[in-house]
């Protein structure tokens, strides 16, 4: 759960100008597919440290899902695919990636 929280932090906060780190999204899919829950408290602390969350109350799952939906709706999927493909045994395994694919994973996320 803590590692998944760290990966979500990377998805939300990584600032590499126009470059997309495909591994972040590959790992995001991996965690969701294995039903690993996100430790929300850990993620909240990391987001507060990096300036990604400044709410007065604790981070709620609905808030996180909205943040992820906003991020995923602007994802350059082609760039993410191209970035991760050299590391894959089967580069075709990311052909199904699309904004819609990533957004469809959000309701499957679990939290602790």
PDB file of C-alpha atoms in Angstrom:
ATOM      1  CA  UNK A   1       0.000   0.000   0.000  1.00  0.00           C
ATOM      2  CA  UNK A   2       2.823   2.468   0.755  1.00  0.00           C
ATOM      3  CA  UNK A   3       4.625   1.683  -2.501  1.00  0.00           C
ATOM      4  CA  UNK A   4       1.413   2.144  -4.465  1.00  0.00           C
ATOM      5  CA  UNK A   5       0.913   5.475  -2.697  1.00  0.00           C
ATOM      6  CA  UNK A   6       4.419   6.450  -3.809  1.00  0.00           C
ATOM      7  CA  UNK A   7       3.664   5.471  -7.384  1.00  0.00           C
ATOM      8  CA  UNK A   8       0.476   7.528  -7.414  1.00  0.00           C
ATOM      9  CA  UNK A   9       2.465  10.442  -6.042  1.00  0.00           C
ATOM     10  CA  UNK A  10       4.853  10.055  -8.989  1.00  0.00           C
ATOM     11  CA  UNK A  11       1.960   9.931 -11.459  1.00  0.00           C
ATOM     12  CA  UNK A  12       0.465  13.096 -10.000  1.00  0.00           C
ATOM     13  CA  UNK A  13       3.573  15.113  -9.209  1.00  0.00           C
ATOM     14  CA  UNK A  14       6.412  14.112 -11.544  1.00  0.00           C
ATOM     15  CA  UNK A  15       7.410  17.164 -13.535  1.00  0.00           C
ATOM     16  CA  UNK A  16       9.639  16.254 -16.467  1.00  0.00           C
ATOM     17  CA  UNK A  17       8.644  19.133 -18.717  1.00  0.00           C
ATOM     18  CA  UNK A  18       6.995  17.429 -21.720  1.00  0.00           C
ATOM     19  CA  UNK A  19       8.450  13.966 -21.087  1.00  0.00           C
ATOM     20  CA  UNK A  20       6.168  11.210 -19.814  1.00  0.00           C
ATOM     21  CA  UNK A  21       7.559   8.401 -17.683  1.00  0.00           C
ATOM     22  CA  UNK A  22       5.707   5.360 -18.986  1.00  0.00           C
ATOM     23  CA  UNK A  23       6.925   3.186 -16.119  1.00  0.00           C
ATOM     24  CA  UNK A  24       4.759   5.170 -13.698  1.00  0.00           C
ATOM     25  CA  UNK A  25       1.660   4.226 -15.684  1.00  0.00           C
ATOM     26  CA  UNK A  26       2.791   0.637 -16.212  1.00  0.00           C
ATOM     27  CA  UNK A  27       3.224   0.270 -12.452  1.00  0.00           C
ATOM     28  CA  UNK A  28      -0.131   1.969 -11.810  1.00  0.00           C
ATOM     29  CA  UNK A  29      -1.829  -0.707 -13.942  1.00  0.00           C
ATOM     30  CA  UNK A  30       0.170  -3.445 -12.180  1.00  0.00           C
ATOM     31  CA  UNK A  31      -0.935  -2.335  -8.695  1.00  0.00           C
ATOM     32  CA  UNK A  32      -4.601  -1.949  -9.652  1.00  0.00           C
ATOM     33  CA  UNK A  33      -4.657  -5.328 -11.415  1.00  0.00           C
ATOM     34  CA  UNK A  34      -3.308  -7.004  -8.274  1.00  0.00           C
ATOM     35  CA  UNK A  35      -5.858  -5.229  -6.068  1.00  0.00           C
ATOM     36  CA  UNK A  36      -3.172  -3.566  -3.960  1.00  0.00           C
ATOM     37  CA  UNK A  37      -4.831  -0.852  -1.886  1.00  0.00           C
ATOM     38  CA  UNK A  38      -3.422   2.669  -1.658  1.00  0.00           C
ATOM     39  CA  UNK A  39      -2.400   3.831   1.815  1.00  0.00           C
ATOM     40  CA  UNK A  40      -4.190   7.162   1.627  1.00  0.00           C
ATOM     41  CA  UNK A  41      -2.546   8.662   4.713  1.00  0.00           C
ATOM     42  CA  UNK A  42       0.939   8.024   3.309  1.00  0.00           C
ATOM     43  CA  UNK A  43      -0.021   9.513  -0.035  1.00  0.00           C
ATOM     44  CA  UNK A  44      -1.517  12.559   1.659  1.00  0.00           C
ATOM     45  CA  UNK A  45       1.734  13.246   3.533  1.00  0.00           C
ATOM     46  CA  UNK A  46       3.759  12.989   0.332  1.00  0.00           C
ATOM     47  CA  UNK A  47       1.361  15.224  -1.581  1.00  0.00           C
ATOM     48  CA  UNK A  48       1.441  17.843   1.175  1.00  0.00           C
ATOM     49  CA  UNK A  49       5.263  17.817   1.148  1.00  0.00           C
ATOM     50  CA  UNK A  50       5.379  18.332  -2.617  1.00  0.00           C
ATOM     51  CA  UNK A  51       2.563  20.895  -2.721  1.00  0.00           C
ATOM     52  CA  UNK A  52       0.130  18.585  -4.499  1.00  0.00           C
ATOM     53  CA  UNK A  53      -2.513  18.754  -1.773  1.00  0.00           C
ATOM     54  CA  UNK A  54      -3.243  21.614   0.600  1.00  0.00           C
ATOM     55  CA  UNK A  55      -6.709  20.754   1.869  1.00  0.00           C
ATOM     56  CA  UNK A  56      -7.470  21.526   5.497  1.00  0.00           C
ATOM     57  CA  UNK A  57      -9.025  18.106   6.017  1.00  0.00           C
ATOM     58  CA  UNK A  58      -7.650  14.652   5.233  1.00  0.00           C
ATOM     59  CA  UNK A  59      -7.426  13.499   1.647  1.00  0.00           C
ATOM     60  CA  UNK A  60     -10.548  11.535   0.747  1.00  0.00           C
ATOM     61  CA  UNK A  61     -10.677   8.738  -1.834  1.00  0.00           C
ATOM     62  CA  UNK A  62     -13.091  10.798  -3.972  1.00  0.00           C
ATOM     63  CA  UNK A  63     -10.611  13.696  -4.046  1.00  0.00           C
ATOM     64  CA  UNK A  64      -7.777  11.399  -5.087  1.00  0.00           C
ATOM     65  CA  UNK A  65      -9.868   9.809  -7.816  1.00  0.00           C
ATOM     66  CA  UNK A  66     -10.727  13.263  -9.168  1.00  0.00           C
ATOM     67  CA  UNK A  67      -7.046  14.272  -9.141  1.00  0.00           C
ATOM     68  CA  UNK A  68      -6.131  11.101 -11.014  1.00  0.00           C
ATOM     69  CA  UNK A  69      -8.977  11.548 -13.506  1.00  0.00           C
ATOM     70  CA  UNK A  70      -7.743  15.059 -14.292  1.00  0.00           C
ATOM     71  CA  UNK A  71      -4.167  13.845 -14.750  1.00  0.00           C
ATOM     72  CA  UNK A  72      -5.157  10.840 -16.856  1.00  0.00           C
ATOM     73  CA  UNK A  73      -7.452  12.878 -19.086  1.00  0.00           C
ATOM     74  CA  UNK A  74      -4.408  14.852 -20.300  1.00  0.00           C
ATOM     75  CA  UNK A  75      -1.967  11.944 -20.529  1.00  0.00           C
ATOM     76  CA  UNK A  76       0.036  11.639 -23.747  1.00  0.00           C
ATOM     77  CA  UNK A  77      -0.601   7.904 -24.048  1.00  0.00           C
ATOM     78  CA  UNK A  78       1.566   7.474 -27.128  1.00  0.00           C
ATOM     79  CA  UNK A  79       4.555   8.990 -25.333  1.00  0.00           C
ATOM     80  CA  UNK A  80       3.939   6.798 -22.259  1.00  0.00           C
ATOM     81  CA  UNK A  81       3.845   3.684 -24.461  1.00  0.00           C
ATOM     82  CA  UNK A  82       7.020   4.655 -26.290  1.00  0.00           C
ATOM     83  CA  UNK A  83       8.851   5.331 -23.034  1.00  0.00           C
ATOM     84  CA  UNK A  84       8.095   1.944 -21.475  1.00  0.00           C
ATOM     85  CA  UNK A  85       8.231  -0.363 -24.533  1.00  0.00           C
ATOM     86  CA  UNK A  86      12.030  -0.876 -24.546  1.00  0.00           C
ATOM     87  CA  UNK A  87      11.750  -2.480 -21.092  1.00  0.00           C
ATOM     88  CA  UNK A  88       8.987  -4.956 -21.976  1.00  0.00           C
ATOM     89  CA  UNK A  89       9.377  -8.526 -23.204  1.00  0.00           C
ATOM     90  CA  UNK A  90       6.221  -8.027 -25.230  1.00  0.00           C
ATOM     91  CA  UNK A  91       5.865  -4.382 -26.326  1.00  0.00           C
ATOM     92  CA  UNK A  92       2.370  -5.197 -27.581  1.00  0.00           C
ATOM     93  CA  UNK A  93       1.260  -5.557 -23.959  1.00  0.00           C
ATOM     94  CA  UNK A  94       0.689  -1.786 -23.810  1.00  0.00           C
ATOM     95  CA  UNK A  95      -1.232  -1.491 -27.084  1.00  0.00           C
ATOM     96  CA  UNK A  96      -4.530  -1.382 -25.188  1.00  0.00           C
ATOM     97  CA  UNK A  97      -3.420   1.737 -23.320  1.00  0.00           C
ATOM     98  CA  UNK A  98      -5.653   4.733 -23.877  1.00  0.00           C
ATOM     99  CA  UNK A  99      -6.984   7.513 -21.716  1.00  0.00           C
ATOM    100  CA  UNK A 100     -10.240   5.587 -21.453  1.00  0.00           C
ATOM    101  CA  UNK A 101      -8.362   2.459 -20.362  1.00  0.00           C
ATOM    102  CA  UNK A 102      -6.613   4.286 -17.524  1.00  0.00           C
ATOM    103  CA  UNK A 103      -9.793   6.065 -16.456  1.00  0.00           C
ATOM    104  CA  UNK A 104     -11.609   2.705 -16.360  1.00  0.00           C
ATOM    105  CA  UNK A 105      -9.174   1.527 -13.677  1.00  0.00           C
ATOM    106  CA  UNK A 106     -10.113   4.233 -11.183  1.00  0.00           C
ATOM    107  CA  UNK A 107     -13.308   2.564  -9.879  1.00  0.00           C
ATOM    108  CA  UNK A 108     -11.259  -0.579  -9.179  1.00  0.00           C
ATOM    109  CA  UNK A 109      -8.896   1.201  -6.794  1.00  0.00           C
ATOM    110  CA  UNK A 110      -9.007   0.296  -3.111  1.00  0.00           C
ATOM    111  CA  UNK A 111      -7.857   2.331  -0.114  1.00  0.00           C
ATOM    112  CA  UNK A 112      -6.536   1.699   3.398  1.00  0.00           C
TER     113      UNK A 112
END
